[in-house]
MMTF fields as JSON, N, C-alpha, C and O atoms, coordinates in Angstrom:
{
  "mmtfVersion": "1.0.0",
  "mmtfProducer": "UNKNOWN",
  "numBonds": 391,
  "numAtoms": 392,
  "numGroups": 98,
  "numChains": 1,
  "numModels": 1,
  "chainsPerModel": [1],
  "groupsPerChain": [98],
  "chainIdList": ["A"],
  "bondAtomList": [4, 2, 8, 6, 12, 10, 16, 14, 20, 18, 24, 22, 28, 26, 32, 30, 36, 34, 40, 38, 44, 42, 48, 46, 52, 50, 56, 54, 60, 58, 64, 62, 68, 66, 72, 70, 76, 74, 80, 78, 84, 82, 88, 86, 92, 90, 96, 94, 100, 98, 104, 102, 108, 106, 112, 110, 116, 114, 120, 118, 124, 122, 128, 126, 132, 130, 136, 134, 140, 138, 144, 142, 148, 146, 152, 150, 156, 154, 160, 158, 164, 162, 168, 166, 172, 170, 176, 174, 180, 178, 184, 182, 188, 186, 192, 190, 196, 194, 200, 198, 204, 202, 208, 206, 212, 210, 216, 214, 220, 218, 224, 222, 228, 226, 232, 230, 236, 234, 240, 238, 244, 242, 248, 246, 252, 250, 256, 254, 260, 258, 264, 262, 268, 266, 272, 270, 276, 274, 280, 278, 284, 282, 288, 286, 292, 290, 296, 294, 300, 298, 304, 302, 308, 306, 312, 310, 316, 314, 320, 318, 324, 322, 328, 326, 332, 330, 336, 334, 340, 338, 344, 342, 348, 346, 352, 350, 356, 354, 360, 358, 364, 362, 368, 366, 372, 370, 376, 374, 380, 378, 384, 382, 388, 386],
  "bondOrderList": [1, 1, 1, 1, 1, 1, 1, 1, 1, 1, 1, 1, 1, 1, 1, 1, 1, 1, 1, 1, 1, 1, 1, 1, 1, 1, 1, 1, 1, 1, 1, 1, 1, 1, 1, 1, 1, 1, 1, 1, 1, 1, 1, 1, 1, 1, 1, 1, 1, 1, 1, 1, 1, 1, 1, 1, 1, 1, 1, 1, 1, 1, 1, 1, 1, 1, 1, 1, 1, 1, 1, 1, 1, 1, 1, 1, 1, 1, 1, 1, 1, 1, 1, 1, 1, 1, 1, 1, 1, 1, 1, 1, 1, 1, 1, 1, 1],
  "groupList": [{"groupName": "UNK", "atomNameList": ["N", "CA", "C", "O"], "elementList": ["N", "C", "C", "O"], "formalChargeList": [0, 0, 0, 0], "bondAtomList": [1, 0, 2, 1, 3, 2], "bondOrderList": [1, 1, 2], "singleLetterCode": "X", "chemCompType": "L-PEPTIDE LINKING"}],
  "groupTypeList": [0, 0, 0, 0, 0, 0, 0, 0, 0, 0, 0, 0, 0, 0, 0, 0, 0, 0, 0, 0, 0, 0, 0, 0, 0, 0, 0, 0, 0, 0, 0, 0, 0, 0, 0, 0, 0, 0, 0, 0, 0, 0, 0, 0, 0, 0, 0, 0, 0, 0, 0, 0, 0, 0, 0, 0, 0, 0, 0, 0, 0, 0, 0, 0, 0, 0, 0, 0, 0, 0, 0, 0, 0, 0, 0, 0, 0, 0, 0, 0, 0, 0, 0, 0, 0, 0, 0, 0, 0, 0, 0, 0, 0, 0, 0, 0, 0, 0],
  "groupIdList": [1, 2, 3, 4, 5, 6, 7, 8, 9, 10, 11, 12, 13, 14, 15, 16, 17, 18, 19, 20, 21, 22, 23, 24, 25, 26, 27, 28, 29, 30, 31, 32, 33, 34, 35, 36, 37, 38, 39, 40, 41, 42, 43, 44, 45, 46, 47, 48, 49, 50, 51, 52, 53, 54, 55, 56, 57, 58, 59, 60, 61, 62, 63, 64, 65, 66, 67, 68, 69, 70, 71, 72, 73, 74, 75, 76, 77, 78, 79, 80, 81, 82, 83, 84, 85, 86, 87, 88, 89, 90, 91, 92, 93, 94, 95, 96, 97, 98],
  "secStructList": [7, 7, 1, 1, 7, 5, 7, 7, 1, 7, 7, 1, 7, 7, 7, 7, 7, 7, 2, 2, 2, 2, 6, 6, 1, 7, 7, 3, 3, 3, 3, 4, 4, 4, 7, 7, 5, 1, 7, 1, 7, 7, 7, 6, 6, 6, 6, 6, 7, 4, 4, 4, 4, 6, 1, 1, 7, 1, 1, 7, 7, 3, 3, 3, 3, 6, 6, 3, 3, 3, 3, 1, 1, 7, 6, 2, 2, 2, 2, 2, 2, 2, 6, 6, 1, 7, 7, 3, 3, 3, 3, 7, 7, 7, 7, 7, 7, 7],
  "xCoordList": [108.576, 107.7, 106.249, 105.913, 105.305, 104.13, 103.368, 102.806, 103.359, 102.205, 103.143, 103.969, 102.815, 102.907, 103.796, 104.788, 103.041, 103.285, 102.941, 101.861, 103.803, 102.908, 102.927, 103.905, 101.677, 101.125, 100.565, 100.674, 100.127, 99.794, 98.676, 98.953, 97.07, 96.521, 95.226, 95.396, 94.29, 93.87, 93.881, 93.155, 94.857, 95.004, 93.567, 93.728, 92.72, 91.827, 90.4, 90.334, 89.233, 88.606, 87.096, 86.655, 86.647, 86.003, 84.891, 84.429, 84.384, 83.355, 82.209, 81.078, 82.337, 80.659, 79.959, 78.735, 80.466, 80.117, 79.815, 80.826, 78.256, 78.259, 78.627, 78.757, 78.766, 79.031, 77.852, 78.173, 76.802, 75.649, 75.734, 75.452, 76.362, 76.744, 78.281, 78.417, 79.12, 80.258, 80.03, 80.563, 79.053, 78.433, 77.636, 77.498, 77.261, 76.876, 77.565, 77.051, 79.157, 80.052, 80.697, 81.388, 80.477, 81.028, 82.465, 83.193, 83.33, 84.561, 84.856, 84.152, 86.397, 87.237, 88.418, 88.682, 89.553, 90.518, 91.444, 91.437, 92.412, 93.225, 94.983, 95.185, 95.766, 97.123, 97.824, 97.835, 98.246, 98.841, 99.763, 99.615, 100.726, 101.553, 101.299, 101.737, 100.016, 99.2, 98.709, 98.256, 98.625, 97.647, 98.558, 99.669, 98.383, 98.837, 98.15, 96.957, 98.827, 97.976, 97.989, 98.794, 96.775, 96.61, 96.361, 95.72, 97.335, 97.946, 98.908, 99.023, 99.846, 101.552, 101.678, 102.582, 100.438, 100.83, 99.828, 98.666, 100.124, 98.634, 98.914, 99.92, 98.045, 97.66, 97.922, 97.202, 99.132, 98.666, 98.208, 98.655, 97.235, 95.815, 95.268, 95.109, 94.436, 93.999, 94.381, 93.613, 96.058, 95.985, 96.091, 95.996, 96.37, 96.3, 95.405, 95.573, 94.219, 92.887, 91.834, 91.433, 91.727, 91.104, 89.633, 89.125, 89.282, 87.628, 88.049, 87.203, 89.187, 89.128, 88.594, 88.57, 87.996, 87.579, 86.003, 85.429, 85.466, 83.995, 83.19, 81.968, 83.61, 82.837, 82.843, 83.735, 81.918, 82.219, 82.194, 81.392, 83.063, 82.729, 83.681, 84.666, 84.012, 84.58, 85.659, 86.491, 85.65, 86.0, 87.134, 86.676, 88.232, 88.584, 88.642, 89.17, 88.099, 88.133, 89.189, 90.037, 88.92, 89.822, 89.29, 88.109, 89.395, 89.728, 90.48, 91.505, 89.984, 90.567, 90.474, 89.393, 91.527, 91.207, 92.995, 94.076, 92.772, 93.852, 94.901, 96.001, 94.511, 95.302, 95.83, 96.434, 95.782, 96.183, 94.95, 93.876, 95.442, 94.303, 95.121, 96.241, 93.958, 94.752, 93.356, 92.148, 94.046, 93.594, 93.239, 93.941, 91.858, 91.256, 90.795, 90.578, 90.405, 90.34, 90.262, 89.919, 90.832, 91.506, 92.613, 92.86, 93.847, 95.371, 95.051, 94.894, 94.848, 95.135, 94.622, 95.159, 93.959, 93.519, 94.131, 93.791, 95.115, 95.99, 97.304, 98.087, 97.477, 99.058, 98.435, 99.312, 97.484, 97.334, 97.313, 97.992, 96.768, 96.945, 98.717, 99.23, 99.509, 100.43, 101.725, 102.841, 101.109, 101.491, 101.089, 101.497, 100.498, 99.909, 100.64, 100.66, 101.354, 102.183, 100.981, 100.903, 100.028, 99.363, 99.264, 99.156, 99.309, 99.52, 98.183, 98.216, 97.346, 96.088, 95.136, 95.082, 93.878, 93.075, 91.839, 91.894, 90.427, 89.167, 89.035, 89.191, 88.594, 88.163, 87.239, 87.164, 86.519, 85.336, 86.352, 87.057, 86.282, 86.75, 85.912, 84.774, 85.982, 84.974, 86.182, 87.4, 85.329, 86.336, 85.852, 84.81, 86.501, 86.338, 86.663, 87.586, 85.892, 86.532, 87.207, 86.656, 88.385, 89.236, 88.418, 89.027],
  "yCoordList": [106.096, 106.025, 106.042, 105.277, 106.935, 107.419, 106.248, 105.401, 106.218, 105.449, 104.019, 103.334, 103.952, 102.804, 103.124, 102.604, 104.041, 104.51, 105.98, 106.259, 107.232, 108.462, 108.168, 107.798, 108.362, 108.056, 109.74, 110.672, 109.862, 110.936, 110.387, 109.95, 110.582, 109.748, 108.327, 107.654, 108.408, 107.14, 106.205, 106.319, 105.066, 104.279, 102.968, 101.866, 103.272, 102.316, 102.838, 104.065, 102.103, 102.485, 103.478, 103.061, 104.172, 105.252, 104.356, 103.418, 105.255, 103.73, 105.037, 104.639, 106.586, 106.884, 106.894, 107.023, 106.796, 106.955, 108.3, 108.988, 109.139, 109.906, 109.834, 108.797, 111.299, 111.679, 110.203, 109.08, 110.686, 109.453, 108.544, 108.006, 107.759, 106.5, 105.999, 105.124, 106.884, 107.035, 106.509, 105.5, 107.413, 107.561, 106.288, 105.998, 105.755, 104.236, 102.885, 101.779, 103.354, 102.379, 102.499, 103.466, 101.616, 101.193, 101.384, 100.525, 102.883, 103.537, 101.722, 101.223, 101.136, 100.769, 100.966, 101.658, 100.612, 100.717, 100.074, 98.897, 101.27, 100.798, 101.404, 102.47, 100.681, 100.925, 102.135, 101.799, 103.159, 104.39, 103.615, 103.775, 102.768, 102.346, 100.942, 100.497, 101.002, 100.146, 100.904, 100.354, 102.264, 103.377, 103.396, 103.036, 103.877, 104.672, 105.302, 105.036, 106.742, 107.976, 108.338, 108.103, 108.978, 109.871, 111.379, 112.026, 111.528, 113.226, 113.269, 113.065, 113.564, 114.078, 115.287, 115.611, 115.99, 117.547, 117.899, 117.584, 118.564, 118.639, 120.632, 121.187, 121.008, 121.977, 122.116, 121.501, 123.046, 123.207, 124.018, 124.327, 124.556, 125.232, 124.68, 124.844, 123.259, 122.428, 121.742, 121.494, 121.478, 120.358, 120.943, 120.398, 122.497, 122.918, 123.975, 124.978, 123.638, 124.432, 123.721, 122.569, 124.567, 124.073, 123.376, 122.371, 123.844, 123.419, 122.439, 121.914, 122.111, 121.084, 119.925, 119.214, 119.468, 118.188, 118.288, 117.372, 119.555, 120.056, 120.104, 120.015, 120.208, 120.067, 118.552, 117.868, 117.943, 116.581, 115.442, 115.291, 114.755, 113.33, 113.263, 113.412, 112.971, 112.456, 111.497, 111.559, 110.7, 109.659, 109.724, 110.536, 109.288, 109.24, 108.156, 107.119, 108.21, 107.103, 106.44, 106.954, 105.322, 104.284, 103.868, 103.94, 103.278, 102.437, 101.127, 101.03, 100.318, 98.568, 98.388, 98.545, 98.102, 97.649, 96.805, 97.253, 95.784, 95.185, 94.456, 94.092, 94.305, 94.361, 95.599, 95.497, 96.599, 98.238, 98.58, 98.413, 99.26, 99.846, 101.791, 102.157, 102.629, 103.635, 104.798, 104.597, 105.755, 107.019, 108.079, 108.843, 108.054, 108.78, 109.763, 110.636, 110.276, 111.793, 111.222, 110.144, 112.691, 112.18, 112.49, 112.589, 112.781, 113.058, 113.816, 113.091, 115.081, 115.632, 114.836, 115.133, 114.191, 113.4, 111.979, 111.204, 111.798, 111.25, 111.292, 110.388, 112.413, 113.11, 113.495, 113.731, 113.746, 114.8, 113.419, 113.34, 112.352, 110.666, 110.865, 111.326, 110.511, 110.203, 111.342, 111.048, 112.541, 113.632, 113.747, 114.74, 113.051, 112.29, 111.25, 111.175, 110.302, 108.939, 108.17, 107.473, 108.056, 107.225, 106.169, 106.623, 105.301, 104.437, 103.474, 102.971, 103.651, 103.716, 104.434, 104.846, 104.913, 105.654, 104.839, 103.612, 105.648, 104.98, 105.758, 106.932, 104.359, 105.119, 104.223, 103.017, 104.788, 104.221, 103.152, 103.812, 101.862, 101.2, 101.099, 100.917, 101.145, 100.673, 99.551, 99.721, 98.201, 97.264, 96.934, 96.304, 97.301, 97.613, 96.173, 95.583, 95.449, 94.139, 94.358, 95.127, 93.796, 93.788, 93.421, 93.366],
  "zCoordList": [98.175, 97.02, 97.489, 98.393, 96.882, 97.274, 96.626, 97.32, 95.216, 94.409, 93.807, 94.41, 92.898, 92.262, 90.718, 90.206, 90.388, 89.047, 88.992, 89.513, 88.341, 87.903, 86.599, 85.95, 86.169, 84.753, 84.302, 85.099, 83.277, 82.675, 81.499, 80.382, 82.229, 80.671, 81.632, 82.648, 80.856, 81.219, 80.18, 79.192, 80.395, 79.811, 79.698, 79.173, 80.096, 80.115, 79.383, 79.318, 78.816, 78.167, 78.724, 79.795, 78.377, 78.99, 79.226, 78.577, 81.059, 81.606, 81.679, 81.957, 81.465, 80.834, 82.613, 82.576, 83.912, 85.168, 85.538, 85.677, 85.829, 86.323, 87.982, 88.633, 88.507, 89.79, 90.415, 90.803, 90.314, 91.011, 91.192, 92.262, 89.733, 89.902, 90.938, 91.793, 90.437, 91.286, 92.657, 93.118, 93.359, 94.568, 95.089, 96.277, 94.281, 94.577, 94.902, 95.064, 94.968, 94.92, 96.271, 96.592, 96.939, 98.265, 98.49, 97.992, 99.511, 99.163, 100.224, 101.103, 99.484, 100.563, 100.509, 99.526, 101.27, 101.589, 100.565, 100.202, 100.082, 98.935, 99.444, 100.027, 99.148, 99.787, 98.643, 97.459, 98.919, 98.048, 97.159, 95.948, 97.598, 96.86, 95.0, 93.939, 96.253, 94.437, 93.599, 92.595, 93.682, 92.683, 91.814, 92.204, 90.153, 89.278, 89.136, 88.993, 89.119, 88.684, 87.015, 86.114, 87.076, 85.759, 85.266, 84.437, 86.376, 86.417, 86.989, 88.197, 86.156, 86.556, 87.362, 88.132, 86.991, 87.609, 88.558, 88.304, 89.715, 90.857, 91.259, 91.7, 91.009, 91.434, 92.697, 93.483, 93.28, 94.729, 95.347, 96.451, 94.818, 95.334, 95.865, 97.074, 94.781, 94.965, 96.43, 97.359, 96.322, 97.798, 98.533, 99.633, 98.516, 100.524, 100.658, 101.352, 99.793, 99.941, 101.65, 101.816, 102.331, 103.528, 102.923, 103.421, 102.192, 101.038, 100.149, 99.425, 100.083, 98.837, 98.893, 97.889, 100.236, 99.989, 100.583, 101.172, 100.301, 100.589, 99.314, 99.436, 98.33, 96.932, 96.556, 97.058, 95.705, 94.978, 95.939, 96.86, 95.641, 96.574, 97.121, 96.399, 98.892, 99.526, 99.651, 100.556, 98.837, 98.424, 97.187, 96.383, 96.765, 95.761, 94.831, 95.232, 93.405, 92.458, 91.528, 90.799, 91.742, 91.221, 90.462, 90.802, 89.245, 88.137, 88.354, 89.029, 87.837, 88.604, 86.836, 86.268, 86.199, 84.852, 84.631, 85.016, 84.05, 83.614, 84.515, 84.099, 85.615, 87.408, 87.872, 88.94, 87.437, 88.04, 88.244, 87.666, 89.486, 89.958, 89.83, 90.187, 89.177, 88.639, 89.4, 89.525, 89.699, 90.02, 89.292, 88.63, 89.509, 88.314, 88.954, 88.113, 90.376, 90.532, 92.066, 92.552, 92.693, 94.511, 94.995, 96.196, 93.507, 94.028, 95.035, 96.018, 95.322, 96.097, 97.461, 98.528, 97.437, 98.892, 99.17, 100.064, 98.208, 98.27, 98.447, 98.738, 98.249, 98.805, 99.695, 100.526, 100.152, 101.898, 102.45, 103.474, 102.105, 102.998, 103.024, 104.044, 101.928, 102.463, 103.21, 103.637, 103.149, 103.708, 105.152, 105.754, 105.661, 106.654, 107.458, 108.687, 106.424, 106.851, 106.85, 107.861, 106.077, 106.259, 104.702, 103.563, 104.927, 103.823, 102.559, 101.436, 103.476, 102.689, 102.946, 104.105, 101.843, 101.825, 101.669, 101.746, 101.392, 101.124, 99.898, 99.559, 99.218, 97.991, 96.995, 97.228, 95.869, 95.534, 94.048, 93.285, 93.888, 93.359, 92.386, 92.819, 91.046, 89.567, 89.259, 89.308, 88.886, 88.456, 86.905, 86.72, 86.03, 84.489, 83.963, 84.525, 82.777, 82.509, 81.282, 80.494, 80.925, 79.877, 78.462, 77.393]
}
């Protein structure tokens, strides 16, 4: 088991974060198996594009809302982590209050 949950959807309330702000948030270390995602379906263009992780941010974002911590853009750098064997990634955490 890769994640936690595949979800389809953000279940949490819209936090209105541009790219900039995104970018202001200190990436850390989050374990694959605590994510729920919010895309069922991944492009695999997207994950075995040699450029895919040359546009945008480095980092993939999380959503911390409700005690889930949910994946809001990154799958693909998250299946290439655990396509990897590697069990956690870095990534930029927003912690949303209920």
């Amino acid at each position: 088991m890769i994640f936690k949950l595949v979800g389809d959807g953000r279940p949490y309330p819209e936090h209105g974060l541009s790219s900039r702000e995104w970018a202001r948030i200190p990436p850390r270390q989050v374990r694959l198996d605590t994510l729920v995602t919010t895309k069922a379906v991944l492009d695999l263009h997207s994950l075995l594009s040699k450029d895919s992780t040359f546009y945008g941010d480095l980092f993939p974002h999380v959503v911390q809302w409700q005690g889930e911590l949910y994946l809001e853009d990154g799958l693909h750098r998250a299946l290439r982590a655990a396509l990897h064997q590697r069990s956690v990634l870095h990534a930029r955490v927003l912690e949303l209050q209920d």
